[in-house]
PDB file of C-alpha atoms in Angstrom:
ATOM      1  CA  MET R   1     -25.731  10.750 -11.997  1.00 50.00           C
ATOM      2  CA  LYS R   2     -22.774  12.753 -13.334  1.00 55.00           C
ATOM      3  CA  ARG R   3     -21.583  13.425  -9.793  1.00 56.00           C
ATOM      4  CA  GLN R   4     -21.240   9.699  -9.178  1.00 69.00           C
ATOM      5  CA  TRP R   5     -18.915   9.244 -12.157  1.00 73.00           C
ATOM      6  CA  GLU R   6     -16.370  11.667 -10.715  1.00 71.00           C
ATOM      7  CA  LEU R   7     -16.384   9.760  -7.419  1.00 72.00           C
ATOM      8  CA  ILE R   8     -16.080   6.417  -9.172  1.00 78.00           C
ATOM      9  CA  GLY R   9     -13.208   7.781 -11.278  1.00 77.00           C
ATOM     10  CA  ALA R  10     -11.402   9.115  -8.208  1.00 76.00           C
ATOM     11  CA  PHE R  11     -11.872   5.828  -6.373  1.00 74.00           C
ATOM     12  CA  LEU R  12     -10.603   3.698  -9.290  1.00 76.00           C
ATOM     13  CA  ALA R  13      -7.615   5.980  -9.897  1.00 77.00           C
ATOM     14  CA  SER R  14      -6.660   5.788  -6.208  1.00 76.00           C
ATOM     15  CA  ILE R  15      -6.862   1.981  -6.274  1.00 75.00           C
ATOM     16  CA  ILE R  16      -4.623   1.838  -9.340  1.00 75.00           C
ATOM     17  CA  ALA R  17      -2.232   4.329  -7.723  1.00 73.00           C
ATOM     18  CA  SER R  18      -1.992   2.093  -4.656  1.00 73.00           C
ATOM     19  CA  VAL R  19      -1.986  -1.323  -6.348  1.00 71.00           C
ATOM     20  CA  CYS R  20       1.806  -1.627  -6.140  1.00 69.00           C
ATOM     21  CA  CYS R  21       1.685  -1.199  -2.383  1.00 70.00           C
ATOM     22  CA  VAL R  22      -1.694  -2.184  -0.967  1.00 71.00           C
ATOM     23  CA  ILE R  23      -2.300  -5.469  -2.829  1.00 71.00           C
ATOM     24  CA  PRO R  24       1.088  -7.081  -2.014  1.00 72.00           C
ATOM     25  CA  LEU R  25       0.731  -6.137   1.652  1.00 68.00           C
ATOM     26  CA  LEU R  26      -2.796  -7.553   1.824  1.00 71.00           C
ATOM     27  CA  LEU R  27      -1.798 -10.765   0.058  1.00 70.00           C
ATOM     28  CA  THR R  28       1.236 -11.382   2.262  1.00 67.00           C
ATOM     29  CA  GLY R  29      -0.886 -10.550   5.294  1.00 69.00           C
ATOM     30  CA  LEU R  30      -3.245 -13.311   4.190  1.00 72.00           C
ATOM     31  CA  GLY R  31      -0.322 -15.681   3.695  1.00 68.00           C
ATOM     32  CA  ILE R  32      -0.503 -15.553  -0.085  1.00 67.00           C
ATOM     33  CA  GLY R  33       2.810 -14.791  -1.679  1.00 61.00           C
ATOM     34  CA  ARG R  34       4.589 -15.739  -4.833  1.00 60.00           C
ATOM     35  CA  ALA R  35       7.018 -14.134  -7.231  1.00 58.00           C
ATOM     36  CA  TRP R  36       4.157 -12.908  -9.460  1.00 62.00           C
ATOM     37  CA  ILE R  37       3.372 -10.239  -6.862  1.00 65.00           C
ATOM     38  CA  ALA R  38       6.496  -8.442  -8.079  1.00 62.00           C
ATOM     39  CA  TYR R  39       4.659  -7.666 -11.315  1.00 66.00           C
ATOM     40  CA  LEU R  40       2.375  -5.334  -9.365  1.00 69.00           C
ATOM     41  CA  THR R  41       5.392  -3.115  -8.723  1.00 68.00           C
ATOM     42  CA  ALA R  42       5.332  -2.280 -12.436  1.00 71.00           C
ATOM     43  CA  PHE R  43       2.611   0.259 -11.560  1.00 73.00           C
ATOM     44  CA  ALA R  44       4.936   2.210  -9.248  1.00 74.00           C
ATOM     45  CA  PRO R  45       6.380   4.571 -11.909  1.00 78.00           C
ATOM     46  CA  TYR R  46       2.818   5.561 -12.866  1.00 80.00           C
ATOM     47  CA  ARG R  47       1.734   6.246  -9.296  1.00 80.00           C
ATOM     48  CA  PRO R  48       2.172  10.049  -9.531  1.00 85.00           C
ATOM     49  CA  ILE R  49       0.009  10.109 -12.668  1.00 86.00           C
ATOM     50  CA  PHE R  50      -2.814   8.188 -10.983  1.00 83.00           C
ATOM     51  CA  ILE R  51      -2.511  10.327  -7.850  1.00 84.00           C
ATOM     52  CA  SER R  52      -2.924  13.412 -10.048  1.00 85.00           C
ATOM     53  CA  ILE R  53      -5.938  11.893 -11.805  1.00 85.00           C
ATOM     54  CA  THR R  54      -7.481  11.050  -8.427  1.00 84.00           C
ATOM     55  CA  LEU R  55      -7.016  14.579  -7.115  1.00 85.00           C
ATOM     56  CA  VAL R  56      -8.483  16.081 -10.312  1.00 86.00           C
ATOM     57  CA  PHE R  57     -11.556  13.851 -10.034  1.00 84.00           C
ATOM     58  CA  LEU R  58     -11.990  14.714  -6.357  1.00 83.00           C
ATOM     59  CA  GLY R  59     -11.543  18.431  -7.030  1.00 86.00           C
ATOM     60  CA  PHE R  60     -14.098  18.298  -9.826  1.00 84.00           C
ATOM     61  CA  SER R  61     -16.520  16.402  -7.574  1.00 83.00           C
ATOM     62  CA  PHE R  62     -16.215  19.016  -4.840  1.00 84.00           C
ATOM     63  CA  TYR R  63     -16.693  21.793  -7.386  1.00 84.00           C
ATOM     64  CA  ARG R  64     -19.841  20.158  -8.776  1.00 79.00           C
ATOM     65  CA  VAL R  65     -21.331  19.513  -5.339  1.00 77.00           C
ATOM     66  CA  TYR R  66     -20.419  22.766  -3.552  1.00 79.00           C
ATOM     67  CA  ARG R  67     -19.764  25.479  -6.150  1.00 76.00           C
ATOM     68  CA  GLN R  68     -21.377  24.869  -9.504  1.00 62.00           C
ATOM     69  CA  PRO R  69     -24.610  26.805  -9.966  1.00 58.00           C
ATOM     70  CA  GLN R  70     -27.420  24.370 -10.424  1.00 62.00           C
ATOM     71  CA  ASP R  71     -30.741  24.495 -12.169  1.00 63.00           C
ATOM     72  CA  CYS R  72     -33.113  23.646  -9.347  1.00 65.00           C
ATOM     73  CA  SER R  73     -36.134  22.761 -11.403  1.00 65.00           C
ATOM     74  CA  SER R  74     -38.694  20.424  -9.943  1.00 64.00           C
ATOM     75  CA  GLY R  75     -37.436  16.833  -9.812  1.00 62.00           C
ATOM     76  CA  SER R  76     -33.721  17.713  -9.939  1.00 61.00           C
ATOM     77  CA  LEU R  77     -31.211  16.675  -7.268  1.00 57.00           C
ATOM     78  CA  CYS R  78     -30.774  20.161  -5.826  1.00 59.00           C
ATOM     79  CA  ALA R  79     -34.550  20.567  -5.452  1.00 62.00           C
ATOM     80  CA  ASN R  80     -34.464  17.863  -2.777  1.00 66.00           C
ATOM     81  CA  PRO R  81     -32.246  19.065   0.104  1.00 68.00           C
ATOM     82  CA  GLN R  82     -32.132  15.590   1.675  1.00 73.00           C
ATOM     83  CA  LYS R  83     -30.574  14.079  -1.457  1.00 71.00           C
ATOM     84  CA  ASN R  84     -28.109  16.972  -1.663  1.00 73.00           C
ATOM     85  CA  ARG R  85     -27.000  16.418   1.965  1.00 80.00           C
ATOM     86  CA  THR R  86     -26.671  12.681   1.299  1.00 81.00           C
ATOM     87  CA  MET R  87     -24.513  13.382  -1.747  1.00 78.00           C
ATOM     88  CA  LYS R  88     -22.243  15.650   0.308  1.00 83.00           C
ATOM     89  CA  LYS R  89     -21.853  12.952   2.977  1.00 87.00           C
ATOM     90  CA  ILE R  90     -21.033  10.346   0.333  1.00 83.00           C
ATOM     91  CA  LEU R  91     -18.483  12.724  -1.185  1.00 83.00           C
ATOM     92  CA  ILE R  92     -16.761  13.319   2.163  1.00 88.00           C
ATOM     93  CA  VAL R  93     -16.643   9.610   3.072  1.00 87.00           C
ATOM     94  CA  SER R  94     -15.393   8.702  -0.401  1.00 84.00           C
ATOM     95  CA  THR R  95     -12.743  11.408  -0.236  1.00 86.00           C
ATOM     96  CA  ALA R  96     -11.517  10.201   3.158  1.00 88.00           C
ATOM     97  CA  PHE R  97     -11.291   6.610   1.912  1.00 85.00           C
ATOM     98  CA  THR R  98      -9.579   7.651  -1.323  1.00 83.00           C
ATOM     99  CA  LEU R  99      -7.025   9.857   0.437  1.00 83.00           C
ATOM    100  CA  GLY R 100      -6.419   7.008   2.884  1.00 83.00           C
ATOM    101  CA  LEU R 101      -5.586   4.714  -0.032  1.00 79.00           C
ATOM    102  CA  LEU R 102      -3.215   7.312  -1.445  1.00 79.00           C
ATOM    103  CA  ALA R 103      -1.490   7.846   1.910  1.00 82.00           C
ATOM    104  CA  PHE R 104      -1.324   4.139   2.739  1.00 78.00           C
ATOM    105  CA  PRO R 105       2.129   3.383   1.246  1.00 75.00           C
ATOM    106  CA  TYR R 106       3.675   6.269   3.158  1.00 75.00           C
ATOM    107  CA  ALA R 107       1.895   5.730   6.475  1.00 77.00           C
ATOM    108  CA  ILE R 108       2.003   1.941   6.895  1.00 72.00           C
ATOM    109  CA  PRO R 109       5.629   1.691   8.103  1.00 68.00           C
ATOM    110  CA  TYR R 110       4.829   4.156  10.887  1.00 70.00           C
ATOM    111  CA  VAL R 111       1.601   2.381  11.806  1.00 71.00           C
ATOM    112  CA  LEU R 112       3.108  -1.108  12.018  1.00 65.00           C
ATOM    113  CA  GLY R 113       6.554  -0.027  13.187  1.00 59.00           C
ATOM    114  CA  THR R 114       9.494  -2.280  13.791  1.00 46.00           C
ATOM    115  CA  ALA R 115       9.599  -4.655  16.746  1.00 37.00           C
ATOM    116  CA  ALA R 116      12.616  -4.600  19.015  1.00 40.00           C
ATOM    117  CA  ILE R 117      14.895  -7.597  19.062  1.00 40.00           C
ATOM    118  CA  SER R 118      14.242  -9.694  22.146  1.00 42.00           C
ATOM    119  CA  GLN R 119      17.106 -11.376  23.950  1.00 45.00           C
ATOM    120  CA  ARG R 120      17.303 -15.152  23.951  1.00 47.00           C
ATOM    121  CA  ASN R 121      19.952 -17.664  24.938  1.00 53.00           C
ATOM    122  CA  VAL R 122      20.230 -18.957  21.386  1.00 59.00           C
ATOM    123  CA  GLN R 123      23.218 -18.318  19.152  1.00 80.00           C
ATOM    124  CA  MET R 124      21.691 -15.963  16.616  1.00 85.00           C
ATOM    125  CA  GLN R 125      23.171 -14.892  13.313  1.00 89.00           C
ATOM    126  CA  ARG R 126      22.685 -11.736  11.330  1.00 91.00           C
ATOM    127  CA  VAL R 127      22.471 -11.510   7.562  1.00 93.00           C
ATOM    128  CA  VAL R 128      21.882  -8.546   5.265  1.00 93.00           C
ATOM    129  CA  LEU R 129      19.976  -9.228   2.058  1.00 94.00           C
ATOM    130  CA  GLN R 130      19.942  -6.851  -0.898  1.00 93.00           C
ATOM    131  CA  VAL R 131      16.290  -6.737  -2.007  1.00 93.00           C
ATOM    132  CA  SER R 132      15.037  -6.063  -5.561  1.00 90.00           C
ATOM    133  CA  ASN R 133      11.753  -4.612  -6.878  1.00 86.00           C
ATOM    134  CA  MET R 134      11.059  -2.321  -3.898  1.00 86.00           C
ATOM    135  CA  THR R 135       9.158   0.746  -5.079  1.00 84.00           C
ATOM    136  CA  CYS R 136       7.844   2.335  -1.878  1.00 81.00           C
ATOM    137  CA  THR R 137       8.067   2.107   1.886  1.00 80.00           C
ATOM    138  CA  SER R 138       5.099  -0.237   2.205  1.00 81.00           C
ATOM    139  CA  CYS R 139       7.086  -2.838   0.233  1.00 83.00           C
ATOM    140  CA  SER R 140       9.341  -3.111   3.268  1.00 86.00           C
ATOM    141  CA  VAL R 141       6.356  -4.066   5.436  1.00 85.00           C
ATOM    142  CA  SER R 142       5.371  -6.885   3.047  1.00 86.00           C
ATOM    143  CA  ILE R 143       8.931  -8.211   3.032  1.00 90.00           C
ATOM    144  CA  ARG R 144       9.225  -7.981   6.818  1.00 90.00           C
ATOM    145  CA  ASN R 145       5.948  -9.856   7.326  1.00 88.00           C
ATOM    146  CA  SER R 146       7.094 -12.586   4.947  1.00 89.00           C
ATOM    147  CA  LEU R 147      10.446 -12.934   6.727  1.00 93.00           C
ATOM    148  CA  LEU R 148       8.894 -13.042  10.194  1.00 91.00           C
ATOM    149  CA  ARG R 149       6.825 -16.062   9.136  1.00 90.00           C
ATOM    150  CA  VAL R 150       9.991 -18.097   8.617  1.00 92.00           C
ATOM    151  CA  GLN R 151      10.583 -20.421  11.564  1.00 91.00           C
ATOM    152  CA  GLY R 152      13.680 -19.243  13.440  1.00 90.00           C
ATOM    153  CA  VAL R 153      13.596 -15.572  12.403  1.00 91.00           C
ATOM    154  CA  GLN R 154      13.703 -13.416  15.494  1.00 89.00           C
ATOM    155  CA  ASP R 155      13.599 -10.009  13.818  1.00 88.00           C
ATOM    156  CA  ALA R 156      13.766  -8.412  10.407  1.00 91.00           C
ATOM    157  CA  ILE R 157      14.437  -4.775   9.702  1.00 91.00           C
ATOM    158  CA  VAL R 158      13.673  -3.888   6.100  1.00 91.00           C
ATOM    159  CA  THR R 159      14.523  -0.491   4.657  1.00 90.00           C
ATOM    160  CA  PHE R 160      13.444   1.081   1.401  1.00 86.00           C
ATOM    161  CA  ASN R 161      16.520   3.249   1.001  1.00 86.00           C
ATOM    162  CA  PRO R 162      18.817   1.344   0.809  1.00 89.00           C
ATOM    163  CA  PRO R 163      16.672  -1.591  -0.314  1.00 91.00           C
ATOM    164  CA  GLU R 164      17.864  -4.220   2.116  1.00 92.00           C
ATOM    165  CA  ALA R 165      16.734  -6.517   4.883  1.00 93.00           C
ATOM    166  CA  VAL R 166      18.713  -7.069   8.075  1.00 93.00           C
ATOM    167  CA  ILE R 167      17.589 -10.363   9.574  1.00 93.00           C
ATOM    168  CA  VAL R 168      18.432 -11.881  12.942  1.00 91.00           C
ATOM    169  CA  TYR R 169      17.754 -15.610  12.862  1.00 91.00           C
ATOM    170  CA  ASP R 170      18.548 -18.926  14.503  1.00 89.00           C
ATOM    171  CA  PRO R 171      20.701 -20.928  12.042  1.00 89.00           C
ATOM    172  CA  ALA R 172      19.502 -24.163  13.644  1.00 88.00           C
ATOM    173  CA  GLN R 173      15.952 -23.417  12.468  1.00 90.00           C
ATOM    174  CA  ALA R 174      16.372 -21.329   9.304  1.00 91.00           C
ATOM    175  CA  SER R 175      18.878 -21.066   6.512  1.00 92.00           C
ATOM    176  CA  ILE R 176      19.841 -18.100   4.388  1.00 92.00           C
ATOM    177  CA  GLN R 177      18.158 -19.857   1.477  1.00 93.00           C
ATOM    178  CA  ASP R 178      14.905 -19.926   3.498  1.00 93.00           C
ATOM    179  CA  LEU R 179      15.190 -16.162   3.979  1.00 93.00           C
ATOM    180  CA  ILE R 180      15.867 -15.533   0.296  1.00 93.00           C
ATOM    181  CA  GLN R 181      12.912 -17.767  -0.586  1.00 91.00           C
ATOM    182  CA  ALA R 182      10.664 -15.803   1.793  1.00 91.00           C
ATOM    183  CA  THR R 183      11.495 -12.479   0.122  1.00 91.00           C
ATOM    184  CA  THR R 184      11.101 -14.033  -3.330  1.00 89.00           C
ATOM    185  CA  ASN R 185       7.702 -15.484  -2.389  1.00 86.00           C
ATOM    186  CA  ALA R 186       6.641 -12.006  -1.285  1.00 85.00           C
ATOM    187  CA  GLY R 187       7.561 -10.763  -4.776  1.00 85.00           C
ATOM    188  CA  TYR R 188      10.929  -9.243  -3.956  1.00 89.00           C
ATOM    189  CA  PRO R 189      13.935 -11.336  -5.021  1.00 90.00           C
ATOM    190  CA  SER R 190      17.050 -10.896  -2.884  1.00 92.00           C
ATOM    191  CA  PHE R 191      20.654 -11.970  -2.498  1.00 90.00           C
ATOM    192  CA  VAL R 192      23.165 -11.932   0.351  1.00 90.00           C
ATOM    193  CA  LYS R 193      24.857  -8.576   0.803  1.00 87.00           C
ATOM    194  CA  SER R 194      26.729  -9.485   3.984  1.00 81.00           C
ATOM    195  CA  ASN R 195      26.697 -12.358   6.446  1.00 77.00           C
ATOM    196  CA  ASN R 196      27.895 -12.034  10.063  1.00 70.00           C
TER     197      ASN R 196
END
């Protein structure tokens, strides 16, 4: 039973470490977005602490499963090789999932990428918005998804450093205020940096 607590601890610590990045992306992907999502970014400064806690729990779990000498008396876990193999499989699957959660904020921009701007015969405008509350690269994906849902937005390129969004849009269908509202609804207030 003790082995399960280390896995549960590692899993919970990885969720907390990723809450600033995973939850907003999932919510905006589901079409749920409001300014309250920005409060989840308050966890970002503590992310390294929770990553460390996760890695300690995982390391301790691996030590207990693979290295720690065990008393193999009758009825114990190590006395049943099938249960021991099952525990090792659970540990490996849990570790893969946990490390995936930890890597998620860094990998998601590369997985989703940025779409190229298609050419249309519409007079498009370009605006650059300065975006607040961005704490990691996956924030840019949430903002981009929110902007692309605005009718008339052809493309949005959102960068973490500098924290800004470059949006190409049709002014007949969308206004700058619509774009600012979209970033705010995603939890990232913004203002116009430049307008071309």
